PDB file of C-alpha atoms in Angstrom:
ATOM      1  CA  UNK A 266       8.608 -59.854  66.443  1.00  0.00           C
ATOM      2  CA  UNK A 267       8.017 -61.568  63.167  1.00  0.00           C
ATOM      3  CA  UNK A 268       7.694 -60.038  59.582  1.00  0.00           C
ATOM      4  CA  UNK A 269       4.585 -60.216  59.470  1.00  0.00           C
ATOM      5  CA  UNK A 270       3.835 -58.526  62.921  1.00  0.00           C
ATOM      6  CA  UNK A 271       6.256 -55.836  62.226  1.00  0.00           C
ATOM      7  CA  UNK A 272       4.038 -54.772  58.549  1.00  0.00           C
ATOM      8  CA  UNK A 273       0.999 -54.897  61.068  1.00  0.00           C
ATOM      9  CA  UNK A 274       2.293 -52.439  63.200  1.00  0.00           C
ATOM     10  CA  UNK A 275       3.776 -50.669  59.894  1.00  0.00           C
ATOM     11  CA  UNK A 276       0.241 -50.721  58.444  1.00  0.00           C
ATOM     12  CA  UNK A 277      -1.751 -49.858  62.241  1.00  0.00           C
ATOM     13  CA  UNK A 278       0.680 -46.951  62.356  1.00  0.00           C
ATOM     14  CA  UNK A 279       0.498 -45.542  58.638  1.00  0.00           C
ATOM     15  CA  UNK A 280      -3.493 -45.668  59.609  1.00  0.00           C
ATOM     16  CA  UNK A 281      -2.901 -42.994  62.659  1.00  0.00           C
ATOM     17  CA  UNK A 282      -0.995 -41.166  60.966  1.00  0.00           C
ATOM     18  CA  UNK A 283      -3.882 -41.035  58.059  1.00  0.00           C
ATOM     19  CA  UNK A 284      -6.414 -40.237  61.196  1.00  0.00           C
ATOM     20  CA  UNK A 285      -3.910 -37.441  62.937  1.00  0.00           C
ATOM     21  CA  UNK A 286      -3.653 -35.313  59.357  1.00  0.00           C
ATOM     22  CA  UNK A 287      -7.418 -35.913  58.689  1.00  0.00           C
ATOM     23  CA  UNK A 288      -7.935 -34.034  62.031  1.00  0.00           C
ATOM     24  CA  UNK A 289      -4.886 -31.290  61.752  1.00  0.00           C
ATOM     25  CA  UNK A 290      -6.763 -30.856  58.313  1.00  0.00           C
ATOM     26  CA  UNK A 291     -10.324 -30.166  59.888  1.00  0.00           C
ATOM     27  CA  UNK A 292      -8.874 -28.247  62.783  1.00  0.00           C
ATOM     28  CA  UNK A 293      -6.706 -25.923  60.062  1.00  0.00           C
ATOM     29  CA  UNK A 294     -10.329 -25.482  57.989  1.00  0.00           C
ATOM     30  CA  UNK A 295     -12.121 -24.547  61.004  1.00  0.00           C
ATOM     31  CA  UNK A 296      -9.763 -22.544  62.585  1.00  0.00           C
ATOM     32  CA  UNK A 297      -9.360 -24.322  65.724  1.00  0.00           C
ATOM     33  CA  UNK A 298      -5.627 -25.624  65.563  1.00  0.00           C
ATOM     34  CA  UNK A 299      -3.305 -23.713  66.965  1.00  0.00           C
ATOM     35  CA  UNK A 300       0.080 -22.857  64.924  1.00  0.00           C
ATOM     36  CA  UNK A 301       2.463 -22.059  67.812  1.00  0.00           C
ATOM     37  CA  UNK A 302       5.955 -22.962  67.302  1.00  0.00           C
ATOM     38  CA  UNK A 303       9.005 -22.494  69.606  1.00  0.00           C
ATOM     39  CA  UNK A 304      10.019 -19.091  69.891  1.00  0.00           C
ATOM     40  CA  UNK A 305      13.588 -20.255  69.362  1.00  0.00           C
ATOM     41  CA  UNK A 306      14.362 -24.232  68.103  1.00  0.00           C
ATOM     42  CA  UNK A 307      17.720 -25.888  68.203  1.00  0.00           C
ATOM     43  CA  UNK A 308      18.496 -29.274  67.005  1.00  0.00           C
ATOM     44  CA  UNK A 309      21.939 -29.940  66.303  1.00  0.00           C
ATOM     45  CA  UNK A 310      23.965 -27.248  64.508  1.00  0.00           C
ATOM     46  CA  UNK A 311      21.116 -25.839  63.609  1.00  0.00           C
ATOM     47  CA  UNK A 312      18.947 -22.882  65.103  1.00  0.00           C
ATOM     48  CA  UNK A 313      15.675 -21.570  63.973  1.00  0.00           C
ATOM     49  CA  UNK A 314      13.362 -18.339  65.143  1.00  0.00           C
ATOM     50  CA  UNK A 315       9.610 -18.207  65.166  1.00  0.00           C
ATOM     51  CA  UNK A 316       9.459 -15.974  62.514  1.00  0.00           C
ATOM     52  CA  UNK A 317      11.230 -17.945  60.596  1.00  0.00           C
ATOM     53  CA  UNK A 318       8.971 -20.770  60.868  1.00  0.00           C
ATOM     54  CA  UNK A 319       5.675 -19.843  61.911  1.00  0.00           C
ATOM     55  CA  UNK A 320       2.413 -20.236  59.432  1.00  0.00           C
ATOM     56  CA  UNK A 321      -0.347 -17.995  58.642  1.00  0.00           C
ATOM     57  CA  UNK A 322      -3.703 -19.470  58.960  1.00  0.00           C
ATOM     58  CA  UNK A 323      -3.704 -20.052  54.942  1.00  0.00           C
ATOM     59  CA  UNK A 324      -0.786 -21.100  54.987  1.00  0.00           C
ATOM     60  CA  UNK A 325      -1.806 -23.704  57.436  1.00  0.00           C
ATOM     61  CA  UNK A 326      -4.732 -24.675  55.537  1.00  0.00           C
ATOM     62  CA  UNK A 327      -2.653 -25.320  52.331  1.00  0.00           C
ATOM     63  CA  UNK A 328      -0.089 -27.270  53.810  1.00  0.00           C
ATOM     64  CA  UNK A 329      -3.104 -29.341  56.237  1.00  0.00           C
ATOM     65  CA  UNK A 330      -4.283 -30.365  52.767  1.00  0.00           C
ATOM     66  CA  UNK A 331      -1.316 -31.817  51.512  1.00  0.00           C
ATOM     67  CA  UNK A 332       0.233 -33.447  55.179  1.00  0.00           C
ATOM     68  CA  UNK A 333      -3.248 -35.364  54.549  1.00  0.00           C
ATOM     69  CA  UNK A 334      -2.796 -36.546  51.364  1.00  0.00           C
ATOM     70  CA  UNK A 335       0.471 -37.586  52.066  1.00  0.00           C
ATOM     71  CA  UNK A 336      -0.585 -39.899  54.850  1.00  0.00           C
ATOM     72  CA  UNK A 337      -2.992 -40.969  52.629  1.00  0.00           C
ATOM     73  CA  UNK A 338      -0.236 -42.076  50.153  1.00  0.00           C
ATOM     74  CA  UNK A 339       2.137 -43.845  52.840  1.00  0.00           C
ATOM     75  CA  UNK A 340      -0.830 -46.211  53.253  1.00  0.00           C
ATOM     76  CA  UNK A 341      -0.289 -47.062  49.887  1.00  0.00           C
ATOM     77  CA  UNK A 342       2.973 -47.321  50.421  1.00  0.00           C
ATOM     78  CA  UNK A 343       3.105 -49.541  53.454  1.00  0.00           C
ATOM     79  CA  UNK A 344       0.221 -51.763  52.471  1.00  0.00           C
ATOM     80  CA  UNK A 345       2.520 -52.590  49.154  1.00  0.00           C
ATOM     81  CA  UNK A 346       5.172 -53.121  51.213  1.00  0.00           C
ATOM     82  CA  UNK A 347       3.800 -55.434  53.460  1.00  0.00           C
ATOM     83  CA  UNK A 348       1.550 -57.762  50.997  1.00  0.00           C
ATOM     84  CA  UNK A 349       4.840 -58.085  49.194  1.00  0.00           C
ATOM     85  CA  UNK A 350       7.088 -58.873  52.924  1.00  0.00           C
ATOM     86  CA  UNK A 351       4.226 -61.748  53.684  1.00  0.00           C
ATOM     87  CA  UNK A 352       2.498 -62.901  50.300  1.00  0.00           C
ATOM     88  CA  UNK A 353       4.657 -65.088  47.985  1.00  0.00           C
ATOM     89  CA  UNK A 354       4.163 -63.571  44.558  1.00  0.00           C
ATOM     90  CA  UNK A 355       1.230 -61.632  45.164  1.00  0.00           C
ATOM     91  CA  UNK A 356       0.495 -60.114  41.648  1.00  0.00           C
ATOM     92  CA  UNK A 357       0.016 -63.608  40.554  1.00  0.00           C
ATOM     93  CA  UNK A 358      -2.005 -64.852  44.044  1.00  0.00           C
ATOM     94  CA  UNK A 359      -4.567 -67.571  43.670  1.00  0.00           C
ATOM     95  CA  UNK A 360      -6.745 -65.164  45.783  1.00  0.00           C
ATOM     96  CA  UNK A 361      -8.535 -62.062  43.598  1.00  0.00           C
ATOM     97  CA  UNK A 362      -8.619 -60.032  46.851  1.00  0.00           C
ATOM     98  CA  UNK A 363      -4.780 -60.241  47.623  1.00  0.00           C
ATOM     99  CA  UNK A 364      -3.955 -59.539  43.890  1.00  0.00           C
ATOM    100  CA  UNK A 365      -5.933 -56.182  43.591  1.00  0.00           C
ATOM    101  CA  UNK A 366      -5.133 -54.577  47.049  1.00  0.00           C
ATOM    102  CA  UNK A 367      -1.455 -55.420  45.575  1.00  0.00           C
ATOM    103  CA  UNK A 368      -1.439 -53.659  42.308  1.00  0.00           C
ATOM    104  CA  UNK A 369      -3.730 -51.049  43.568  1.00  0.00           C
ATOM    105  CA  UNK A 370      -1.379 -50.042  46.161  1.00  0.00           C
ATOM    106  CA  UNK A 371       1.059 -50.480  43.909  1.00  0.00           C
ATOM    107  CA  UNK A 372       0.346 -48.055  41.643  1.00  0.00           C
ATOM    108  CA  UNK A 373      -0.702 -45.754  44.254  1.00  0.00           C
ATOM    109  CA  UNK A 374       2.514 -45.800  45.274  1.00  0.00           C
ATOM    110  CA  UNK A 375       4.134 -45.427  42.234  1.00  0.00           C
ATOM    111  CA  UNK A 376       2.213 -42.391  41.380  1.00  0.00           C
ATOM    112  CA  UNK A 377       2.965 -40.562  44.571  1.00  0.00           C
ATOM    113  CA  UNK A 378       6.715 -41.672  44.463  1.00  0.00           C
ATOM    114  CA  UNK A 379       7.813 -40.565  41.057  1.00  0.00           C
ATOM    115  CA  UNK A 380       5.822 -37.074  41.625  1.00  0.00           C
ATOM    116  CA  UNK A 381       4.543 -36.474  45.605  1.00  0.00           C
ATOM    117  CA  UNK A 382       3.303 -33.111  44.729  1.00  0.00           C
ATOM    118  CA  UNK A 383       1.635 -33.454  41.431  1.00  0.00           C
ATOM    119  CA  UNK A 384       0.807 -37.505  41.161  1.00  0.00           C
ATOM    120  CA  UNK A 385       0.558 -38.912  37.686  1.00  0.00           C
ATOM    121  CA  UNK A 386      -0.740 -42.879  36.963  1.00  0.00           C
ATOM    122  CA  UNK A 387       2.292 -44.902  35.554  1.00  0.00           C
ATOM    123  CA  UNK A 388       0.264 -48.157  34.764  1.00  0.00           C
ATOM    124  CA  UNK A 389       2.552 -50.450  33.617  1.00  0.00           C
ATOM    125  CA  UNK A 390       1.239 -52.325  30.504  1.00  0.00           C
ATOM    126  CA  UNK A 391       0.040 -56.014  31.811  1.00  0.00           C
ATOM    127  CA  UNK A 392      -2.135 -53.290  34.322  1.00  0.00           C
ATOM    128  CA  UNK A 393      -3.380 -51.138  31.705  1.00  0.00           C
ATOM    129  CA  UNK A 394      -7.385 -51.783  30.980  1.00  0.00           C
ATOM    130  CA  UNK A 395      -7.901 -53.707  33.678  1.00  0.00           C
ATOM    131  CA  UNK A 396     -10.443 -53.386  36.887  1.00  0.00           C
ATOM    132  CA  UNK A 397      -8.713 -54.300  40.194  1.00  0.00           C
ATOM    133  CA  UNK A 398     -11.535 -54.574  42.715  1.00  0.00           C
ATOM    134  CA  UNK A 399     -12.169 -55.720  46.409  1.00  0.00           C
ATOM    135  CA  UNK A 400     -16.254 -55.799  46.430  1.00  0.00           C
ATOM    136  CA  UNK A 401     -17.966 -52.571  49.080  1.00  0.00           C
ATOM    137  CA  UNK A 402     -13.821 -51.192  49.693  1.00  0.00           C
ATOM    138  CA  UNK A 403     -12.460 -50.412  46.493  1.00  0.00           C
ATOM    139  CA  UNK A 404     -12.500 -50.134  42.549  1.00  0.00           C
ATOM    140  CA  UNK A 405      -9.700 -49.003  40.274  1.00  0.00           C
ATOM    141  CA  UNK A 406     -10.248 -49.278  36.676  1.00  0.00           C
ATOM    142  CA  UNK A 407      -6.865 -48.479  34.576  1.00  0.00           C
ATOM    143  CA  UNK A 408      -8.552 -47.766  31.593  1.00  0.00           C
ATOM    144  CA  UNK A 409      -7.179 -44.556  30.364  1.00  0.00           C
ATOM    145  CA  UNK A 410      -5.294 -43.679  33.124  1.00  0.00           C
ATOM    146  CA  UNK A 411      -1.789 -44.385  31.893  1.00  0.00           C
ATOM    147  CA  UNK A 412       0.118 -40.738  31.978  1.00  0.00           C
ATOM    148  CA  UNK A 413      -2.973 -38.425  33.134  1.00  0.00           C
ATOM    149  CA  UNK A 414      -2.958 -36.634  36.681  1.00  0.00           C
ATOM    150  CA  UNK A 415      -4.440 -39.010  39.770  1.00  0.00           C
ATOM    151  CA  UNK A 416      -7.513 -38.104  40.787  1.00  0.00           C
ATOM    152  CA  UNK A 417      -9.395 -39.725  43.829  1.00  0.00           C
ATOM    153  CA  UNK A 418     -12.143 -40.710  41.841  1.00  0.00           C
ATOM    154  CA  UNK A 419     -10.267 -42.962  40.021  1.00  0.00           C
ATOM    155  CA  UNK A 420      -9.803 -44.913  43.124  1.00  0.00           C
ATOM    156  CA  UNK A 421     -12.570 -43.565  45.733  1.00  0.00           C
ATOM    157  CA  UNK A 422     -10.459 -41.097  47.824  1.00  0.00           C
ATOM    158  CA  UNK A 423      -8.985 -41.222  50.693  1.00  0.00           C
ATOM    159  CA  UNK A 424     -11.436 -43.411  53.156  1.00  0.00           C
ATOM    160  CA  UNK A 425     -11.167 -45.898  50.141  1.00  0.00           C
ATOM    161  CA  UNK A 426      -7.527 -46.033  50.723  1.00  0.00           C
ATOM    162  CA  UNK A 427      -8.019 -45.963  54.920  1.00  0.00           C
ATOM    163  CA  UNK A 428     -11.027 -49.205  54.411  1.00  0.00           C
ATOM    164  CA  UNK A 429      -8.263 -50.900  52.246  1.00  0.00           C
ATOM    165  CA  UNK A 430      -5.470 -50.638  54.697  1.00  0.00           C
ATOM    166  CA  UNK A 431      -7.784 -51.933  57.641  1.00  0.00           C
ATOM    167  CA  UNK A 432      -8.798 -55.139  54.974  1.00  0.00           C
ATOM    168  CA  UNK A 433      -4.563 -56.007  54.141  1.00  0.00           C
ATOM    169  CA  UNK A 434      -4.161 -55.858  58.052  1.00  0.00           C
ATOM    170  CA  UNK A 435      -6.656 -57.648  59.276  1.00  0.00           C
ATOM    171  CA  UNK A 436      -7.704 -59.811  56.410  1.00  0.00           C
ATOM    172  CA  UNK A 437      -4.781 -60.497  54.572  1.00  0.00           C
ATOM    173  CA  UNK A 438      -1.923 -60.183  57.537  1.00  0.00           C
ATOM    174  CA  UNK A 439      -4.697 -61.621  60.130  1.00  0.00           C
ATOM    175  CA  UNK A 440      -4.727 -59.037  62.603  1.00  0.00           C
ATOM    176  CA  UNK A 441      -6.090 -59.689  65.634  1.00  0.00           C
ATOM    177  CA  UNK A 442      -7.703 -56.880  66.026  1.00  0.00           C
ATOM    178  CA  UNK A 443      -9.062 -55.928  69.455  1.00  0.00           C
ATOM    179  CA  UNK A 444     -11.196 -52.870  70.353  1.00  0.00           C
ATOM    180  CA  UNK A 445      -9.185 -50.294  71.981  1.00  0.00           C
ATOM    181  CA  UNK A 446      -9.777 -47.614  74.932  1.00  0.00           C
ATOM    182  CA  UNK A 447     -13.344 -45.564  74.129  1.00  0.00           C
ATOM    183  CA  UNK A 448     -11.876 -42.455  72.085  1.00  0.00           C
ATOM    184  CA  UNK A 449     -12.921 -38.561  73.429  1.00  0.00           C
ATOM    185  CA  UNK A 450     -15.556 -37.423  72.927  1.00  0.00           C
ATOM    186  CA  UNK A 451     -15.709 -34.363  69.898  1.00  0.00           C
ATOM    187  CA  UNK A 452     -15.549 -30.733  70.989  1.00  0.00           C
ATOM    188  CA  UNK A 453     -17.890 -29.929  68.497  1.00  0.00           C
ATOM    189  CA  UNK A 454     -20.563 -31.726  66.393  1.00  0.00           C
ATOM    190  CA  UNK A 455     -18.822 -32.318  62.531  1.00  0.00           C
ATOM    191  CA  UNK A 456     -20.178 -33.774  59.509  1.00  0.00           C
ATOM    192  CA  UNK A 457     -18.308 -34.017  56.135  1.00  0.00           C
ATOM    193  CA  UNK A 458     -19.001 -34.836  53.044  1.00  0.00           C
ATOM    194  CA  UNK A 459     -16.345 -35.344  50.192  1.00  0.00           C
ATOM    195  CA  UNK A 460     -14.493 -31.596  51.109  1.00  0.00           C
ATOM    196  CA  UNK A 461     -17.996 -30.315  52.528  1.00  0.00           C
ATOM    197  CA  UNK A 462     -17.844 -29.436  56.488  1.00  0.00           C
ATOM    198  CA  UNK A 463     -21.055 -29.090  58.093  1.00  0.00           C
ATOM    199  CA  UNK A 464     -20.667 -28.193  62.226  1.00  0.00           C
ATOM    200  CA  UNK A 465     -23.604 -27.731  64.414  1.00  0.00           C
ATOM    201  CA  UNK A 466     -24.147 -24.725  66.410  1.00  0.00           C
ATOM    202  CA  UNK A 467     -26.123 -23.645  69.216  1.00  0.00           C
ATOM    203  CA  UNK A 468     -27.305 -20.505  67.594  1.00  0.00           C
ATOM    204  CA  UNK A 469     -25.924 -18.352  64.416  1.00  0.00           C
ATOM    205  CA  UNK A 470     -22.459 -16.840  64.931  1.00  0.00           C
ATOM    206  CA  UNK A 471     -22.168 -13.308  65.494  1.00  0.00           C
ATOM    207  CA  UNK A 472     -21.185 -11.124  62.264  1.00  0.00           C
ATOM    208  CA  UNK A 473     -22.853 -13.982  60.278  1.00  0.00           C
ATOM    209  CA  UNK A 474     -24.103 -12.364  56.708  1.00  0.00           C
ATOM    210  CA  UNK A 475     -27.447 -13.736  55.382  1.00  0.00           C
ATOM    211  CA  UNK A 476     -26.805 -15.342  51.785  1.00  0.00           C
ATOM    212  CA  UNK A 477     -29.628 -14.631  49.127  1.00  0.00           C
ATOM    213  CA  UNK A 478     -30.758 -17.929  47.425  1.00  0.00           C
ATOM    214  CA  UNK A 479     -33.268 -19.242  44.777  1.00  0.00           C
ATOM    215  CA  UNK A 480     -33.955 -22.608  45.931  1.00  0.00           C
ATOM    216  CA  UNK A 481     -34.119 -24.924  42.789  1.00  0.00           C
ATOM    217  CA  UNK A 482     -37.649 -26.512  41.731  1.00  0.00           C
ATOM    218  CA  UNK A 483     -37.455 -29.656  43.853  1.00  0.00           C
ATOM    219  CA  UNK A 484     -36.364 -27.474  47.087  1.00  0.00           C
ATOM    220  CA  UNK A 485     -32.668 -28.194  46.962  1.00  0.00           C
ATOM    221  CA  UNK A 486     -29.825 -24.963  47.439  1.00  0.00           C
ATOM    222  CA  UNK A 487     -26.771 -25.167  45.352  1.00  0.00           C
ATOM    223  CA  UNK A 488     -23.895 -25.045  48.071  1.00  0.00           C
ATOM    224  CA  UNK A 489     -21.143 -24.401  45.208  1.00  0.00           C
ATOM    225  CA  UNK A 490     -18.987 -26.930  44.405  1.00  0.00           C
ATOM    226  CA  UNK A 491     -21.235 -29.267  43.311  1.00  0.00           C
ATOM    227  CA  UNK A 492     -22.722 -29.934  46.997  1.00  0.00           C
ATOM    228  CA  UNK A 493     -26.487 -29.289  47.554  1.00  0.00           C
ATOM    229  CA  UNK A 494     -28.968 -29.506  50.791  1.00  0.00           C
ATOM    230  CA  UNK A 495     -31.876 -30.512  50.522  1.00  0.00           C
ATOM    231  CA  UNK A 496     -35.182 -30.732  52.549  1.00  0.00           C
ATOM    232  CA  UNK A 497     -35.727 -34.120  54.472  1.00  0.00           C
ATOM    233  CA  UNK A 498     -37.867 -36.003  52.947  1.00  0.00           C
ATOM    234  CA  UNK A 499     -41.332 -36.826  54.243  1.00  0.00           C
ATOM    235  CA  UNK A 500     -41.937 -40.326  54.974  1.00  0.00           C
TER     236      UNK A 500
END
């Protein structure tokens, strides 16, 4: 296997891990992912009882949110890792495209590595005040950035990050990507938006509790947290 198919692979597999949290993560929020853990684990010296191990449900959800972001991150991580394993000198590449999905995972990376659980931009000064771009995938300006807490809109979140791995692999590392087997087909019916989870249902839940609302002068309901629904348009 050469270098560059191993970072493929690297890259392919940092993208299922991304896709395996983003579903633990729904699952946890929805309450559908079951938390059972050996009653009893041994792994070397070592032994371990259920309670010793075993979540709570918010627990669950906490730490879902987190095991996502960090797969998020080891993108970032192993798209530096292989632009830099199969591009000579990429930070100075004649190619715009190959030089921003470098220092953009670059600094993703750094960010996450010198603090995992509370990320802070370390743009190192040739970087600082600077737009790295790849056109429809992703945008980070530097401007300001240097020393304040990451934030996904600084970068576009996390499908930014997913779209950006795809491009290095199969644009940059030439993939040869292939369609694989047809995937399962969803239990339920999910839509999200940003952090907002909308599932369809057959009919209203029992124990549901009617909300009050005052819908706002051009129809729309304030959701909280800065998501509304509105009504469909008439064409």
């Amino acid at each position: 296997m050469t270098e560059r198919e191993k970072h493929i692979a690297y890259l392919f597999t940092a993208e299922l891990q991304f896709r395996l949290a983003s579903a633990v993560r729904l699952a946890t929020t929805l309450n559908t992912q079951p938390l059972d853990l050996p009653k009893e684990w041994i792994h070397g010296k070592h032994r371990v009882t259920y309670e010793e191990i075993a979540l709570r449900p918010v627990q669950a959800d906490y730490a879902a949110y987190f095991l996502r972001r960090s797969a998020t991150f080891l993108m970032a991580v192993a798209m530096k890792d292989a632009i830099r394993a199969t591009v000579n000198d990429p930070k100075n590449s004649n190619n715009p495209d190959v030089r921003s999905a470098y220092q953009i995972a670059r600094m993703i990376r750094n960010a996450f590595a010198h603090a995992p659980m509370l990320p802070t931009w370390s743009i190192d000064k040739d970087c600082r005040d600077r737009l790295f771009e790849i056109p429809n995938i992703i945008a980070l300006n530097t401007k300001g950035l240097n020393g304040i807490p990451f934030d996904w809109r600084h970068y576009g979140g996390p499908l930014a990050l997913f779209r950006l791995s795809q491009f290095v692999r199969i644009k940059i590392l030439k993939d040869q990507f292939t369609a694989g087997k047809p995937v399962t087909v969803p239990v339920s019916t999910v839509y999200q938006q940003g952090n907002l989870i909308l599932q369809k249902v057959d009919a209203i839940p029992a124990g549901a509790m009617p909300i009050r609302h005052e819908p706002l002068p051009d129809g729309s309901i304030h959701l909280g947290g800065g998501y509304f629904i509105r009504p469909k348009e008439k064409e």
